[in-house]
Short mmCIF file of C-alpha atoms in Angstrom, two decimals:
data_model
loop_
_atom_site.label_atom_id
_atom_site.label_comp_id
_atom_site.label_asym_id
_atom_site.label_seq_id
_atom_site.Cartn_x
_atom_site.Cartn_y
_atom_site.Cartn_z
CA UNK A 1 -16.37 -36.80 9.17
CA UNK A 2 -15.96 -33.14 10.06
CA UNK A 3 -16.45 -34.06 13.72
CA UNK A 4 -13.70 -36.70 13.44
CA UNK A 5 -11.38 -34.22 11.75
CA UNK A 6 -11.94 -31.73 14.58
CA UNK A 7 -11.11 -34.37 17.20
CA UNK A 8 -7.93 -35.34 15.37
CA UNK A 9 -6.86 -31.72 14.90
CA UNK A 10 -7.16 -30.93 18.63
CA UNK A 11 -6.20 -34.39 19.93
CA UNK A 12 -2.49 -33.64 20.40
CA UNK A 13 -2.56 -30.18 21.95
CA UNK A 14 1.19 -29.65 21.91
CA UNK A 15 1.33 -30.45 18.21
CA UNK A 16 -1.67 -28.23 17.56
CA UNK A 17 -0.10 -25.28 19.42
CA UNK A 18 3.14 -25.67 17.45
CA UNK A 19 1.14 -25.78 14.23
CA UNK A 20 -0.89 -22.76 15.30
CA UNK A 21 2.26 -20.77 16.03
CA UNK A 22 3.67 -21.59 12.59
CA UNK A 23 0.47 -20.70 10.76
CA UNK A 24 0.00 -17.45 12.70
CA UNK A 25 3.59 -16.45 11.94
CA UNK A 26 3.10 -17.32 8.27
CA UNK A 27 -0.17 -15.43 7.85
CA UNK A 28 1.02 -12.43 9.88
CA UNK A 29 4.21 -12.16 7.83
CA UNK A 30 2.37 -12.46 4.52
CA UNK A 31 -0.40 -10.07 5.53
CA UNK A 32 1.88 -7.35 6.89
CA UNK A 33 4.26 -7.55 3.93
CA UNK A 34 1.41 -7.33 1.44
CA UNK A 35 -0.31 -4.54 3.38
CA UNK A 36 2.99 -2.69 3.66
CA UNK A 37 3.47 -2.85 -0.10
CA UNK A 38 -0.05 -1.61 -0.83
CA UNK A 39 0.33 1.11 1.80
CA UNK A 40 3.56 2.35 0.23
CA UNK A 41 1.95 2.41 -3.20
CA UNK A 42 -1.00 4.36 -1.79
CA UNK A 43 1.42 6.88 -0.29
CA UNK A 44 3.36 7.15 -3.54
CA UNK A 45 0.20 8.02 -5.48
CA UNK A 46 -1.82 9.82 -2.80
CA UNK A 47 -1.60 13.34 -4.24
CA UNK A 48 -2.34 12.09 -7.76
CA UNK A 49 -5.43 10.18 -6.61
CA UNK A 50 -6.80 12.93 -4.35
CA UNK A 51 -6.23 15.91 -6.63
CA UNK A 52 -9.53 15.55 -8.48
CA UNK A 53 -7.73 15.96 -11.80
CA UNK A 54 -8.51 14.02 -14.96
CA UNK A 55 -5.27 14.75 -16.84
CA UNK A 56 -1.71 15.66 -15.86
CA UNK A 57 0.80 17.69 -17.83
CA UNK A 58 4.31 16.59 -16.88
CA UNK A 59 7.83 16.77 -18.23
CA UNK A 60 8.90 14.23 -20.82
CA UNK A 61 9.87 10.85 -19.43
CA UNK A 62 8.50 11.37 -15.93
CA UNK A 63 8.61 8.05 -14.06
CA UNK A 64 6.83 8.85 -10.81
CA UNK A 65 5.31 11.76 -8.95
CA UNK A 66 8.21 12.38 -6.54
CA UNK A 67 10.85 13.06 -9.20
CA UNK A 68 9.69 15.82 -11.52
CA UNK A 69 11.48 18.14 -13.93
CA UNK A 70 10.07 21.70 -13.91
CA UNK A 71 8.71 23.45 -16.99
CA UNK A 72 7.17 26.92 -17.57
CA UNK A 73 3.90 27.33 -15.67
CA UNK A 74 2.46 29.80 -18.19
CA UNK A 75 1.10 26.76 -19.99
CA UNK A 76 -1.50 26.50 -17.24
CA UNK A 77 -2.95 29.88 -18.27
CA UNK A 78 -3.00 28.81 -21.89
CA UNK A 79 -4.76 25.56 -21.03
CA UNK A 80 -7.31 27.38 -18.87
CA UNK A 81 -8.58 29.16 -21.99
CA UNK A 82 -9.52 25.93 -23.75
CA UNK A 83 -13.26 25.38 -23.72
CA UNK A 84 -13.06 21.66 -22.93
CA UNK A 85 -11.06 22.32 -19.73
CA UNK A 86 -12.83 23.32 -16.51
CA UNK A 87 -9.64 24.26 -14.71
CA UNK A 88 -5.87 23.85 -15.03
CA UNK A 89 -3.76 24.36 -11.90
CA UNK A 90 0.05 24.33 -11.63
CA UNK A 91 1.65 22.32 -8.81
CA UNK A 92 5.26 22.71 -7.73
CA UNK A 93 7.38 20.03 -6.10
CA UNK A 94 10.74 20.58 -4.45
CA UNK A 95 12.85 19.12 -1.69
CA UNK A 96 14.21 21.11 1.21
CA UNK A 97 15.16 21.13 4.86
CA UNK A 98 12.99 22.04 7.81
CA UNK A 99 14.95 23.23 10.83
CA UNK A 100 13.85 21.48 14.02
CA UNK A 101 13.49 23.14 17.43
CA UNK A 102 16.68 21.43 18.64
CA UNK A 103 18.66 22.87 15.72
CA UNK A 104 18.68 19.72 13.62
CA UNK A 105 17.29 19.47 10.11
CA UNK A 106 14.81 17.13 8.47
CA UNK A 107 14.50 16.50 4.74
CA UNK A 108 10.96 17.32 3.57
CA UNK A 109 9.01 17.28 0.34
CA UNK A 110 7.62 20.73 -0.46
CA UNK A 111 4.35 20.87 -2.40
CA UNK A 112 3.20 24.24 -3.68
CA UNK A 113 -0.45 24.66 -4.68
CA UNK A 114 -3.04 27.37 -5.22
CA UNK A 115 -4.79 27.82 -1.84
CA UNK A 116 -7.82 29.40 -3.53
CA UNK A 117 -8.38 26.15 -5.45
CA UNK A 118 -6.41 23.60 -3.40
CA UNK A 119 -5.60 21.15 -6.19
CA UNK A 120 -2.57 19.14 -5.13
CA UNK A 121 -2.92 20.37 -1.57
CA UNK A 122 -4.08 18.50 1.53
CA UNK A 123 -7.37 16.66 1.01
CA UNK A 124 -8.10 15.89 4.65
CA UNK A 125 -7.35 18.22 7.55
CA UNK A 126 -6.84 17.40 11.22
CA UNK A 127 -6.57 21.10 12.12
CA UNK A 128 -7.05 24.24 10.09
CA UNK A 129 -8.07 24.46 6.44
CA UNK A 130 -6.29 23.90 3.12
CA UNK A 131 -6.73 27.56 2.21
CA UNK A 132 -4.98 28.86 5.34
CA UNK A 133 -1.59 29.00 3.60
CA UNK A 134 -2.79 31.89 1.43
CA UNK A 135 -0.73 35.04 1.93
CA UNK A 136 2.59 35.18 3.75
CA UNK A 137 4.98 32.48 4.85
CA UNK A 138 2.67 29.71 6.06
CA UNK A 139 2.74 25.94 5.86
CA UNK A 140 0.68 22.84 6.55
CA UNK A 141 2.38 19.65 7.74
CA UNK A 142 0.88 16.17 8.02
CA UNK A 143 0.18 15.13 11.59
CA UNK A 144 2.04 11.84 11.05
CA UNK A 145 5.33 13.79 10.94
CA UNK A 146 5.16 14.65 14.66
CA UNK A 147 7.49 11.80 15.62
CA UNK A 148 10.20 13.10 13.29
CA UNK A 149 9.61 16.83 13.62
CA UNK A 150 8.58 17.07 17.26
CA UNK A 151 5.57 18.94 18.59
CA UNK A 152 3.40 20.37 15.80
CA UNK A 153 1.64 23.31 17.43
CA UNK A 154 -0.47 25.67 15.33
CA UNK A 155 1.06 29.12 15.26
CA UNK A 156 4.58 27.86 15.98
CA UNK A 157 7.47 29.33 14.02
CA UNK A 158 9.83 27.21 11.93
CA UNK A 159 12.53 27.63 9.29
CA UNK A 160 12.07 26.09 5.85
CA UNK A 161 15.16 26.38 3.67
CA UNK A 162 16.42 29.07 6.08
CA UNK A 163 13.20 31.06 5.71
CA UNK A 164 10.91 31.79 8.66
CA UNK A 165 7.52 30.13 8.26
CA UNK A 166 4.44 29.63 10.45
CA UNK A 167 2.60 26.35 10.94
CA UNK A 168 -1.10 27.05 10.28
CA UNK A 169 -2.58 23.58 9.77
CA UNK A 170 -2.17 19.84 10.14
CA UNK A 171 -3.15 17.52 7.32
CA UNK A 172 -4.08 13.87 7.62
CA UNK A 173 -3.12 10.81 5.52
CA UNK A 174 -0.71 12.85 3.36
CA UNK A 175 2.40 10.71 3.21
CA UNK A 176 5.04 9.89 0.62
CA UNK A 177 6.69 6.69 -0.52
CA UNK A 178 10.02 8.02 0.72
CA UNK A 179 8.48 8.63 4.20
CA UNK A 180 9.87 12.19 4.09
CA UNK A 181 7.29 14.56 5.66
CA UNK A 182 5.22 16.62 3.23
CA UNK A 183 5.13 20.39 3.70
CA UNK A 184 2.27 22.13 1.89
CA UNK A 185 2.75 25.81 1.06
CA UNK A 186 1.18 28.24 -1.38
CA UNK A 187 2.32 28.08 -4.98
CA UNK A 188 3.52 31.71 -4.88
CA UNK A 189 5.62 31.07 -1.77
CA UNK A 190 7.11 27.97 -3.36
CA UNK A 191 8.14 30.03 -6.39
CA UNK A 192 9.82 32.68 -4.25
CA UNK A 193 11.71 30.00 -2.30
CA UNK A 194 13.15 28.34 -5.40
CA UNK A 195 16.94 28.91 -5.15
CA UNK A 196 17.49 28.88 -8.92
CA UNK A 197 15.93 32.03 -10.33
CA UNK A 198 15.79 30.42 -13.77
CA UNK A 199 13.34 27.84 -12.40
CA UNK A 200 10.97 30.42 -10.95
CA UNK A 201 7.62 30.55 -12.73
CA UNK A 202 8.07 26.82 -13.26
CA UNK A 203 5.69 24.00 -12.37
CA UNK A 204 6.35 20.35 -11.69
CA UNK A 205 2.88 19.43 -12.97
CA UNK A 206 -0.30 20.96 -14.28
CA UNK A 207 -3.44 19.22 -13.07
CA UNK A 208 -6.41 19.45 -15.44
CA UNK A 209 -10.11 18.93 -14.80
CA UNK A 210 -12.30 18.40 -17.87
CA UNK A 211 -15.85 19.57 -18.39
CA UNK A 212 -16.74 16.19 -19.89
CA UNK A 213 -14.84 13.21 -18.48
CA UNK A 214 -15.98 11.01 -21.37
CA UNK A 215 -13.70 13.04 -23.68
CA UNK A 216 -10.54 12.45 -21.67
CA UNK A 217 -8.76 10.45 -24.39
CA UNK A 218 -9.68 12.89 -27.14
CA UNK A 219 -8.51 15.88 -25.10
CA UNK A 220 -5.32 14.06 -24.13
CA UNK A 221 -4.49 13.40 -27.79
CA UNK A 222 -5.16 17.02 -28.67
CA UNK A 223 -2.88 18.23 -25.89
CA UNK A 224 -0.13 15.84 -26.97
CA UNK A 225 -0.19 17.45 -30.41
CA UNK A 226 -0.05 20.97 -28.98
CA UNK A 227 2.34 20.42 -26.05
CA UNK A 228 5.08 18.47 -27.79
CA UNK A 229 7.61 19.23 -25.04
CA UNK A 230 5.40 17.72 -22.35
CA UNK A 231 3.86 14.38 -21.54
CA UNK A 232 0.09 14.13 -21.06
CA UNK A 233 -1.12 11.41 -18.71
CA UNK A 234 -4.56 10.42 -17.51
CA UNK A 235 -4.78 10.09 -13.73
CA UNK A 236 -5.09 6.29 -13.87
CA UNK A 237 -2.10 6.06 -16.20
CA UNK A 238 -0.02 8.32 -13.95
CA UNK A 239 -0.88 6.17 -10.93
CA UNK A 240 0.04 3.02 -12.85
CA UNK A 241 3.34 4.49 -14.02
CA UNK A 242 4.29 5.51 -10.50
CA UNK A 243 3.42 2.09 -9.08
CA UNK A 244 5.33 0.36 -11.89
CA UNK A 245 8.41 2.47 -11.24
CA UNK A 246 8.59 1.69 -7.53
CA UNK A 247 7.59 -1.96 -8.02
CA UNK A 248 9.58 -3.04 -11.06
CA UNK A 249 12.39 -0.59 -11.72
CA UNK A 250 13.51 -0.42 -8.10
CA UNK A 251 13.03 -4.15 -7.47
CA UNK A 252 10.71 -3.42 -4.58
CA UNK A 253 7.96 -5.65 -5.90
CA UNK A 254 10.25 -8.67 -6.17
CA UNK A 255 11.43 -8.20 -2.59
CA UNK A 256 7.91 -8.09 -1.18
CA UNK A 257 6.74 -11.00 -3.34
CA UNK A 258 9.66 -13.12 -2.14
CA UNK A 259 8.93 -12.39 1.50
CA UNK A 260 5.22 -13.13 1.06
CA UNK A 261 6.07 -16.35 -0.76
CA UNK A 262 8.36 -17.43 2.07
CA UNK A 263 5.51 -16.82 4.49
CA UNK A 264 3.21 -19.06 2.50
CA UNK A 265 5.85 -21.78 2.27
CA UNK A 266 6.36 -21.73 6.04
CA UNK A 267 2.63 -22.08 6.65
CA UNK A 268 2.21 -24.80 4.04
CA UNK A 269 5.13 -26.78 5.43
CA UNK A 270 3.87 -26.62 9.01
CA UNK A 271 0.31 -27.60 8.07
CA UNK A 272 1.44 -30.37 5.72
CA UNK A 273 3.77 -31.87 8.30
CA UNK A 274 1.13 -31.76 11.05
CA UNK A 275 -1.63 -33.31 8.94
CA UNK A 276 0.72 -36.03 7.71
CA UNK A 277 1.81 -36.83 11.27
CA UNK A 278 -1.83 -37.08 12.37
CA UNK A 279 -2.60 -39.31 9.40
CA UNK A 280 0.28 -41.72 10.08
CA UNK A 281 -0.50 -41.79 13.79
CA UNK A 282 -4.09 -42.89 13.16
CA UNK A 283 -3.49 -45.01 10.07
CA UNK A 284 -5.00 -48.05 11.74
CA UNK A 285 -8.19 -46.19 12.62
CA UNK A 286 -8.50 -44.97 9.03
CA UNK A 287 -8.06 -48.55 7.77
CA UNK A 288 -10.80 -49.65 10.17
CA UNK A 289 -13.15 -46.98 8.85
CA UNK A 290 -12.42 -48.05 5.29
CA UNK A 291 -13.05 -51.68 6.18
CA UNK A 292 -16.39 -50.65 7.69
CA UNK A 293 -17.46 -49.03 4.44
CA UNK A 294 -16.02 -45.50 4.53
CA UNK A 295 -15.13 -44.29 1.06
CA UNK A 296 -11.88 -42.67 0.00
CA UNK A 297 -13.83 -39.43 -0.29
CA UNK A 298 -14.85 -39.68 3.37
CA UNK A 299 -11.27 -40.19 4.50
CA UNK A 300 -10.06 -37.39 2.25
CA UNK A 301 -12.63 -35.12 3.87
CA UNK A 302 -11.14 -35.90 7.29
CA UNK A 303 -7.61 -35.08 6.08
CA UNK A 304 -8.56 -31.89 4.24
CA UNK A 305 -10.77 -30.71 7.08
CA UNK A 306 -7.80 -30.92 9.47
CA UNK A 307 -5.76 -28.71 7.16
CA UNK A 308 -8.66 -26.27 6.85
CA UNK A 309 -9.06 -26.09 10.64
CA UNK A 310 -5.36 -25.29 11.10
CA UNK A 311 -5.54 -22.59 8.42
CA UNK A 312 -8.75 -20.97 9.70
CA UNK A 313 -7.69 -20.91 13.36
CA UNK A 314 -4.24 -19.54 12.48
CA UNK A 315 -5.77 -16.89 10.22
CA UNK A 316 -8.22 -15.90 12.96
CA UNK A 317 -5.32 -15.21 15.35
CA UNK A 318 -3.03 -13.54 12.82
CA UNK A 319 -5.48 -10.93 11.51
CA UNK A 320 -6.09 -9.19 14.88
CA UNK A 321 -2.33 -9.09 15.46
CA UNK A 322 -1.84 -7.40 12.08
CA UNK A 323 -4.62 -4.90 12.78
CA UNK A 324 -3.07 -4.06 16.15
CA UNK A 325 0.26 -3.45 14.37
CA UNK A 326 -1.16 -0.63 12.26
CA UNK A 327 -0.88 1.99 15.00
CA UNK A 328 2.80 1.31 15.87
CA UNK A 329 3.69 1.23 12.17
CA UNK A 330 1.72 4.42 11.61
CA UNK A 331 3.70 6.19 14.34
CA UNK A 332 6.82 5.38 12.34
CA UNK A 333 5.28 6.89 9.19
CA UNK A 334 4.57 3.48 7.64
CA UNK A 335 1.10 2.65 6.32
CA UNK A 336 -0.37 -0.84 6.53
CA UNK A 337 -3.21 -0.89 4.00
CA UNK A 338 -5.37 -3.68 5.41
CA UNK A 339 -8.84 -3.71 3.86
CA UNK A 340 -11.65 -6.23 3.41
CA UNK A 341 -10.57 -7.12 -0.14
CA UNK A 342 -7.03 -7.96 1.01
CA UNK A 343 -8.29 -10.04 3.94
CA UNK A 344 -10.71 -12.02 1.78
CA UNK A 345 -8.07 -12.65 -0.90
CA UNK A 346 -5.45 -13.69 1.65
CA UNK A 347 -7.92 -16.01 3.42
CA UNK A 348 -8.71 -17.76 0.14
CA UNK A 349 -5.01 -18.13 -0.69
CA UNK A 350 -4.21 -19.37 2.82
CA UNK A 351 -6.98 -21.95 2.72
CA UNK A 352 -5.98 -23.11 -0.75
CA UNK A 353 -2.34 -23.40 0.31
CA UNK A 354 -3.31 -25.43 3.39
CA UNK A 355 -5.43 -27.84 1.35
CA UNK A 356 -2.63 -28.24 -1.18
CA UNK A 357 -0.20 -28.98 1.66
CA UNK A 358 -2.40 -31.92 2.70
CA UNK A 359 -2.06 -33.55 -0.72
CA UNK A 360 0.56 -36.10 0.45
CA UNK A 361 -1.79 -37.28 3.20
CA UNK A 362 -4.65 -37.50 0.70
CA UNK A 363 -2.53 -39.74 -1.53
CA UNK A 364 -1.78 -41.90 1.52
CA UNK A 365 -5.49 -42.31 2.16
CA UNK A 366 -6.12 -43.20 -1.46
CA UNK A 367 -3.58 -46.05 -1.30
CA UNK A 368 -4.70 -47.31 2.12
CA UNK A 369 -5.60 -51.03 2.09
CA UNK A 370 -8.42 -52.02 4.56
CA UNK A 371 -6.61 -55.31 5.09
CA UNK A 372 -3.97 -53.37 7.05
CA UNK A 373 -6.08 -53.62 10.18
CA UNK A 374 -6.33 -57.43 9.91
CA UNK A 375 -2.61 -57.88 9.21
CA UNK A 376 -1.78 -55.80 12.26
#
């Protein structure tokens, strides 16, 4: 029966090519939209996930990493003296303008961290080292920002918030949800560049590493009692809150879900229509098979196998196209997070959708009367 399904699927080549185009479009649209969403969430939480911290001290009501309210950084020194804490490092976060070689300006996110213990700094370097920003006006920029900032040459001089600064390193995979380039500088330099003198000696966050990770909830509760003006979040909870903000509160999740759903509907409609057309075109042959002793299960296998073939072939063409799209998207500062788990999940959903789309044809087979062939 599988052999018969294959012959029917490829019998009308024009119809098969039209079906293939529809399925490829459907899978490609769904895959890229889903990968784009996951990529943006990875970017939005990248510094949180790569900091190595177990707990975060933030201002009350913080919704996501990019929008922080500063608070006194002397709390980091107080926390460092607690025996259950291995280290506590302040991280600053500001927004500013980087002057481009042609005189234009680009909005950037400025992250200040301790270069001697680069918590909150770059976690992967393309050139230089995370500690190179120590001492003087130095910065590290992610290599993905080259398209927006121009040539990123080590040793080149720039202006950050009207202050001369030297590029000493290029990071890798450090991107934000907003797609604004990240500029990493030392925490001391970030403090001196803060325009409001009242906000100097202020941190956006304090990242905490515990001596015993199993006590994370107990330590968090203790810190909540002591630091009543701050919010204490475990790393996983901070990641979840950031993802929830961008997904739910901004409506981003609904937009991506709708687009992915439309992709599935397009694919299901194309496959369902093609399988039904093949079924009606060969209705007499199916009646003959049933008259010769073929069961309804055998005929259903033929119908469902056709749908599966359309889905598998379309998926096989769409995935390489999506993988080839990662580089062009990456050049625009957009991450497509395509991994094995996503591909496996999408394949299962695509196959299930295709089989469901063939349900009308299955019902037709179930009601088929073998006497049809004799009446004809």
